[in-house]
Backbone as JSON, one array per atom type, in Angstrom:
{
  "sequence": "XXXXXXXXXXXXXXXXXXXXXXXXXXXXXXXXXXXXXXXXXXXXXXXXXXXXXXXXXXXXXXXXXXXXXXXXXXXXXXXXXXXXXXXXXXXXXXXXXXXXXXXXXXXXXXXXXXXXXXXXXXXXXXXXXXXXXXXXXXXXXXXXXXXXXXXXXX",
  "N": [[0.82, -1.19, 0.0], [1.7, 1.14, 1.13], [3.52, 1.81, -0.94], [2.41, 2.15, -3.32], [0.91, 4.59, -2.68], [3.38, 6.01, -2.5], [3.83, 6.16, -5.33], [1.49, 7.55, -6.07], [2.21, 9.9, -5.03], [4.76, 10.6, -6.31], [3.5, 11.01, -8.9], [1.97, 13.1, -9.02], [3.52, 15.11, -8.16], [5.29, 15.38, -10.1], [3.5, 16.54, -12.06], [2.41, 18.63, -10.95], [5.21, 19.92, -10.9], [5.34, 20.47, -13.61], [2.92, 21.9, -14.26], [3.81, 24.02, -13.08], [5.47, 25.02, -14.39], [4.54, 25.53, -16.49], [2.63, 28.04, -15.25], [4.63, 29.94, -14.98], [5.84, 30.41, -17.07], [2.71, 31.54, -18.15], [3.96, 33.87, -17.17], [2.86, 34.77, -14.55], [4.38, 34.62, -12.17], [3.8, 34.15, -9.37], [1.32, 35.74, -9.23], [-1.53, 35.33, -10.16], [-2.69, 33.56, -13.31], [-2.63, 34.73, -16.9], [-5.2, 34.76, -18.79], [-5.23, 35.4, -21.42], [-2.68, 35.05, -22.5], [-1.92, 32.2, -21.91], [-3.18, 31.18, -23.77], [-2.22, 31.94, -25.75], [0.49, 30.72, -25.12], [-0.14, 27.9, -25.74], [-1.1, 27.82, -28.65], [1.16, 28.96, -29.54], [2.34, 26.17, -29.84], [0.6, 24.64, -31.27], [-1.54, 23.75, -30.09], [-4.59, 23.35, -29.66], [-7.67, 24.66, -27.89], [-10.31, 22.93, -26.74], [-13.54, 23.08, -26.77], [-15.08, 22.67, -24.58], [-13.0, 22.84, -22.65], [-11.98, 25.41, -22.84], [-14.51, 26.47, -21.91], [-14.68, 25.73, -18.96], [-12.0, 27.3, -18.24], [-12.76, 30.19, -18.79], [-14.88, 30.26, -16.53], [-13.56, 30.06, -14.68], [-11.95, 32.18, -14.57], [-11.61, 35.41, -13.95], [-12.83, 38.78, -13.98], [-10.83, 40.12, -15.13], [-9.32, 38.61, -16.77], [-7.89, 36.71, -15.74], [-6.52, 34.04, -13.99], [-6.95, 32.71, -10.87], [-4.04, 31.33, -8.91], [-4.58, 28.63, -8.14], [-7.12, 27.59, -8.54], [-5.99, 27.31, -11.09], [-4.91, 25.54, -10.85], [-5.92, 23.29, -9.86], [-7.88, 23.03, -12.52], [-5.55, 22.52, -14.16], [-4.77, 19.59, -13.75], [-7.29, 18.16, -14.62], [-7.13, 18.93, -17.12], [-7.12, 18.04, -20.77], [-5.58, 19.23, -22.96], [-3.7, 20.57, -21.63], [-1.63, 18.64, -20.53], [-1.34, 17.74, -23.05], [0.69, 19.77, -23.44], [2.85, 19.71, -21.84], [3.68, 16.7, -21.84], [4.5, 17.79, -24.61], [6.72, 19.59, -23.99], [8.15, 17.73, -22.52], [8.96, 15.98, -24.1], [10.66, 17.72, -25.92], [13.02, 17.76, -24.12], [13.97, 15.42, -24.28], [15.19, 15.6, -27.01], [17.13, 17.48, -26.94], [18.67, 15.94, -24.75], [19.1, 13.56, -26.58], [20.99, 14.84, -28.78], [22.69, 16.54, -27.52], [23.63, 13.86, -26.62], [25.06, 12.76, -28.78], [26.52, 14.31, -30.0], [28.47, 14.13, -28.19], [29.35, 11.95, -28.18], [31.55, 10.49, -30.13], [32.76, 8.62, -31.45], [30.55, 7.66, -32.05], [29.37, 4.68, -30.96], [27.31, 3.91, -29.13], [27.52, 5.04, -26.34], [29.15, 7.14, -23.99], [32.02, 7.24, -23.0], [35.12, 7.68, -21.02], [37.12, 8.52, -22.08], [35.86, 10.09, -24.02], [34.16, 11.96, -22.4], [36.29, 13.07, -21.14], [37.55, 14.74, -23.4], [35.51, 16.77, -23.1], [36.78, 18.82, -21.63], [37.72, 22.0, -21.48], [36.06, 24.44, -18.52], [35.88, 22.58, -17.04], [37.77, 20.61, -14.95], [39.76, 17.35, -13.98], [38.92, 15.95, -12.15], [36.05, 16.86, -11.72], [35.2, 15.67, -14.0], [35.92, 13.1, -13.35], [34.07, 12.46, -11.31], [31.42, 13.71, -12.5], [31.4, 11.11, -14.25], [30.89, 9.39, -12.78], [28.4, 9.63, -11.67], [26.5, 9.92, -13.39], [27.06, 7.34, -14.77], [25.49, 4.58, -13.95], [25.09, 1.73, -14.0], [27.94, 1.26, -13.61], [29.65, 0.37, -15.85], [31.88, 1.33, -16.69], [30.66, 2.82, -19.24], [28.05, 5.29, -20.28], [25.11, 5.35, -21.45], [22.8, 6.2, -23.61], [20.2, 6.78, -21.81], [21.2, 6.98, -19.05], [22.56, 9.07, -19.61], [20.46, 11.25, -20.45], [19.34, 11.85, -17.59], [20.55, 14.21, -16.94], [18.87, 15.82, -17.64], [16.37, 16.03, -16.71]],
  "CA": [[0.0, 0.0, 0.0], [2.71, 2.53, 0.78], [4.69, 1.79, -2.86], [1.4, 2.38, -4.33], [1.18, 6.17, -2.1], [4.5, 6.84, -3.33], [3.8, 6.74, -6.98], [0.87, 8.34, -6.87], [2.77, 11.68, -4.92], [5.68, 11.33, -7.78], [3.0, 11.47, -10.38], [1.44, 14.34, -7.92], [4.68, 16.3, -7.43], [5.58, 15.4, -11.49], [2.28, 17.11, -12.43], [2.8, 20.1, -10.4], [5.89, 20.67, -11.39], [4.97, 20.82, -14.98], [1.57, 22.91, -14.36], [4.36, 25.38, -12.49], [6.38, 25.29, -15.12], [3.13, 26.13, -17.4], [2.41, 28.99, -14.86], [5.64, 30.71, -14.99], [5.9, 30.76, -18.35], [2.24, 32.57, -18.73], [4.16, 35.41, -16.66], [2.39, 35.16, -13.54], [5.04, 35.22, -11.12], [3.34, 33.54, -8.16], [0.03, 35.46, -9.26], [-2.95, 34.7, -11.16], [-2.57, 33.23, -14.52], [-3.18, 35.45, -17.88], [-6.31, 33.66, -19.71], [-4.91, 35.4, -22.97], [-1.04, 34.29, -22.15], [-2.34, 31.02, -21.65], [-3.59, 30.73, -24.89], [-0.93, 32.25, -26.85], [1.36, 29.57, -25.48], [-0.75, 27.12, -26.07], [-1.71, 28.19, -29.84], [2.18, 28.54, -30.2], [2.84, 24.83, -29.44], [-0.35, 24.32, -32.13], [-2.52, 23.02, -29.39], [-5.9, 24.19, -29.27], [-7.99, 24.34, -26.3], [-11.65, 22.2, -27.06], [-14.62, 24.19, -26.73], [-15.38, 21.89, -23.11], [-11.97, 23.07, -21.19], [-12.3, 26.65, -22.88], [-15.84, 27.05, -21.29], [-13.76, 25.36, -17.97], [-11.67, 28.18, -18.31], [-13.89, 31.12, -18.91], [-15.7, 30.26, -15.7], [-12.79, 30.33, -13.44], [-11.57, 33.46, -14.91], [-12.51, 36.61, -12.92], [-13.17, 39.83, -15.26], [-9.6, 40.94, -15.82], [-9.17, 37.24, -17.77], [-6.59, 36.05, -14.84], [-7.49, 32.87, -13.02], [-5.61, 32.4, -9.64], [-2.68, 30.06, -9.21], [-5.02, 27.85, -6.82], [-7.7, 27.25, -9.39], [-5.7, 26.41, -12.19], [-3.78, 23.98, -10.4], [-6.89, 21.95, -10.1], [-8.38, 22.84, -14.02], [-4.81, 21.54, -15.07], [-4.93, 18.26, -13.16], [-7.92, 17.51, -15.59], [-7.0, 19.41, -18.51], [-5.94, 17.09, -21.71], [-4.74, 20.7, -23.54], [-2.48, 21.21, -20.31], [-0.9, 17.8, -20.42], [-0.52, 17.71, -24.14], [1.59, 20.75, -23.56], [4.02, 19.09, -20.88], [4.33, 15.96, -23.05], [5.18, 18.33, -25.8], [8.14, 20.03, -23.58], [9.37, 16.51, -22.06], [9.57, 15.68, -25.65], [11.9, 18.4, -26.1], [14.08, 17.33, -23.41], [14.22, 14.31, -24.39], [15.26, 15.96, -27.95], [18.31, 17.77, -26.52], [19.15, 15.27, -24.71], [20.2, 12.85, -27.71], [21.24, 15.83, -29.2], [24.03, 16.15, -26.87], [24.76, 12.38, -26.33], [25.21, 12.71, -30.06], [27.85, 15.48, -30.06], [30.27, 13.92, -26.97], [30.03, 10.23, -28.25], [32.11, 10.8, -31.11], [32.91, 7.52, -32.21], [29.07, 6.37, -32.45], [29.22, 3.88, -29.96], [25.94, 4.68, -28.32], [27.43, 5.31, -25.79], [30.62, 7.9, -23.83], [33.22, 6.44, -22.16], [35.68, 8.39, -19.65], [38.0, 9.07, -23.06], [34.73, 11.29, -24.46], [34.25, 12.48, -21.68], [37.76, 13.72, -21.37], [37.52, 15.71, -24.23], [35.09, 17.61, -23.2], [37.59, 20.04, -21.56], [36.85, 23.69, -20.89], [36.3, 24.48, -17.36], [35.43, 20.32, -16.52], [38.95, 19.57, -14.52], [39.58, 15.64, -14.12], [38.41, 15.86, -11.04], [35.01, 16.72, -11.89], [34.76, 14.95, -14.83], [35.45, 11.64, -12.99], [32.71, 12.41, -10.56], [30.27, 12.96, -13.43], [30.83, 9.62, -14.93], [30.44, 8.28, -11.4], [27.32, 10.1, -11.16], [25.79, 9.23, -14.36], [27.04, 5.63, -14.99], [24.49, 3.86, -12.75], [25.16, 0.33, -13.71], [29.14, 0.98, -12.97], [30.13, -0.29, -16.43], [32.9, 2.89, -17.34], [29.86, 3.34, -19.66], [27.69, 6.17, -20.56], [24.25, 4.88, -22.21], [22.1, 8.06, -23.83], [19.52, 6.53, -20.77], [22.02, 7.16, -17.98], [23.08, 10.56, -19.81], [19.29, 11.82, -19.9], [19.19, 12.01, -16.48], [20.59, 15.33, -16.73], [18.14, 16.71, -18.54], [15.43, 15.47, -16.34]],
  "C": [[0.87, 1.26, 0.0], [3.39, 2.83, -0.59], [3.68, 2.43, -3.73], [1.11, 4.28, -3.97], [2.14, 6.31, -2.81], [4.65, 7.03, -4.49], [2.77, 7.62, -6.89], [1.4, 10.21, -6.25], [3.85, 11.98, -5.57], [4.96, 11.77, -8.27], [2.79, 13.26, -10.08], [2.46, 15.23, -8.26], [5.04, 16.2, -9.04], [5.12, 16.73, -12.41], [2.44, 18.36, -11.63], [3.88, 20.45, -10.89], [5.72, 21.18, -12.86], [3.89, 22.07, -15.25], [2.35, 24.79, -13.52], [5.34, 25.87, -13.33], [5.34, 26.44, -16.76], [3.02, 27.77, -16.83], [3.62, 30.27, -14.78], [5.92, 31.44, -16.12], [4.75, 31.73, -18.67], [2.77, 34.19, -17.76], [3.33, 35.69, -15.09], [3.19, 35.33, -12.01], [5.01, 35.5, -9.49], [2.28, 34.48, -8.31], [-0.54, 34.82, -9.9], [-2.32, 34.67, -12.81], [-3.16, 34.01, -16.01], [-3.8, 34.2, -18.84], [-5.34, 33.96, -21.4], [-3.33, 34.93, -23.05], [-1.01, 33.08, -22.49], [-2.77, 30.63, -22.83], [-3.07, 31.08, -25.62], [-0.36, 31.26, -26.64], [0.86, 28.4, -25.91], [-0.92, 26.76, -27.97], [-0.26, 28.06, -30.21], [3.18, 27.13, -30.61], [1.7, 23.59, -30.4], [-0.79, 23.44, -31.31], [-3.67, 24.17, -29.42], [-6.63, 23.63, -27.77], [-9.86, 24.1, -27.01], [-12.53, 23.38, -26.02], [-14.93, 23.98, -24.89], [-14.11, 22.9, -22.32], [-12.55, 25.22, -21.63], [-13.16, 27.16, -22.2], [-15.27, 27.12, -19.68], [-13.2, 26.83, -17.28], [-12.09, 29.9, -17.78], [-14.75, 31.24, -17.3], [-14.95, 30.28, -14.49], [-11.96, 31.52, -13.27], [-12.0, 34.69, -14.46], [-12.15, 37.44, -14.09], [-12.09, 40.2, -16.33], [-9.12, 39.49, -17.33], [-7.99, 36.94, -16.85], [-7.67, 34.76, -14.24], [-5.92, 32.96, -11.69], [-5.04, 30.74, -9.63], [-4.02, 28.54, -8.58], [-5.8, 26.73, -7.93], [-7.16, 26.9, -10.82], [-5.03, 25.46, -12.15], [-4.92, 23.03, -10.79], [-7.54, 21.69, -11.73], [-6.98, 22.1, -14.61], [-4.47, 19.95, -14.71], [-5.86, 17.76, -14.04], [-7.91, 17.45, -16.78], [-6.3, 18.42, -19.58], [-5.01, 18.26, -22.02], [-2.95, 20.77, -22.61], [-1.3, 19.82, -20.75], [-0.43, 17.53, -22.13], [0.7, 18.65, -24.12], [2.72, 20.01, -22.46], [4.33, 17.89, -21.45], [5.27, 16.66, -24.04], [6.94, 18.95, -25.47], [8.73, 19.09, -23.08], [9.67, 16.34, -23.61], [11.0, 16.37, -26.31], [13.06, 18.12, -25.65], [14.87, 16.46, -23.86], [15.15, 14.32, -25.86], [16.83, 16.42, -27.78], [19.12, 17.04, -25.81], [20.07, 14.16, -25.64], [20.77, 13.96, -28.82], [22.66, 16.07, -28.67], [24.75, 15.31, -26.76], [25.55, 12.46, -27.41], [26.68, 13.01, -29.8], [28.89, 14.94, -29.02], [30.4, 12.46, -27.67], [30.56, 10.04, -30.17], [32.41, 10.07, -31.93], [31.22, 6.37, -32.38], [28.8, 5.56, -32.24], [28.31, 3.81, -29.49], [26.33, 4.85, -27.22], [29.19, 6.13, -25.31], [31.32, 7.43, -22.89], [33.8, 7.66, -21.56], [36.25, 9.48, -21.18], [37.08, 10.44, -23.47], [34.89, 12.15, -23.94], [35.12, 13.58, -21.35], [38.05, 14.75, -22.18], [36.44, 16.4, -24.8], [35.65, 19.04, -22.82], [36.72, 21.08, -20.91], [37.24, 23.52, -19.66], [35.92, 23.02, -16.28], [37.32, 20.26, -16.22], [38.51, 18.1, -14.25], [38.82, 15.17, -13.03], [36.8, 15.58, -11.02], [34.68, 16.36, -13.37], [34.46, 13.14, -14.2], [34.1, 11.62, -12.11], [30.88, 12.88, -11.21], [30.21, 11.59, -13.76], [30.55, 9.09, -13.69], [28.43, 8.15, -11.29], [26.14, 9.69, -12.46], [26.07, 7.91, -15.17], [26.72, 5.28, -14.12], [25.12, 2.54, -12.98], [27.04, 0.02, -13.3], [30.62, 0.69, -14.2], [31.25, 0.47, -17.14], [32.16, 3.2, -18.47], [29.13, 4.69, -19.72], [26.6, 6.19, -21.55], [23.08, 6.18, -22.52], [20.65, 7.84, -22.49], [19.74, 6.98, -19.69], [22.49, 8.99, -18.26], [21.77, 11.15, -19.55], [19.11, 12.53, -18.68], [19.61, 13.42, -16.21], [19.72, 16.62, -17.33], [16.35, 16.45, -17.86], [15.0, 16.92, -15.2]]
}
């Protein structure tokens, strides 16, 4: 019973972070959410918002077209619109992520070894390069699998 609590306050705490990541972005700045903000980003990410959440919307919206943080927490807990849009930005992540693995694993291995690593340089001394690969090779293997790299992008 507890294992089963603890996923559902990841998903919980997942889902908030995303719907705060939503709220930041329309500019609200720990207030109330701009209705027309909210639908620019939305419209720029070519999601539309179905006539059902729009009405949703509309009704939690006080005159100025703001809704408070409180109330859109709970409309985006149901919202599909909302969650297509946080799919759409993990997607991204997930985008830059092999994007990067790409660019350090030079020999197309799928995966970066210490050597890669190594020549990433710059301000990365050896020091803290070895304690990345520590930190992102989980299974131990002097590996570097674009799975294990992700993780920084998480």
């Amino acid at each position: 019973m507890a294992a089963v609590s603890h996923l559902k306050n990841k998903k919980e705490a997942k889902l908030r972070e995303g719907v705060e990541k939503v709220m930041a972005r329309c500019g609200s700045g720990g207030g109330p959410i701009s209705v027309k903000i909210l639908v620019d980003l939305l419209s720029g990410h070519n999601l539309e918002i179905d006539s059902k959440e729009m009405a949703k919307i509309d009704r939690i919206a006080d005159d100025d077209g703001n809704i408070e943080r409180h109330e859109f927490m709970e409309f985006a807990k149901k919202s599909n619109v909302i969650k297509e849009y946080m799919d759409a930005e993990k997607s991204k992540n997930i985008d830059k992520a092999e994007l990067a693995f790409k660019a350090i694993d030079r020999d197309n291995s799928g995966y970066i070894d210490a050597g890669e690593l190594g020549k990433l340089g710059g301000k990365m001394n050896k020091e803290k390069r070895e304690a990345l690969m520590t930190k992102l090779d989980k299974d131990g293997d002097g590996k570097i699998t674009l799975e294990e790299f992700r993780t920084l992008f998480k």
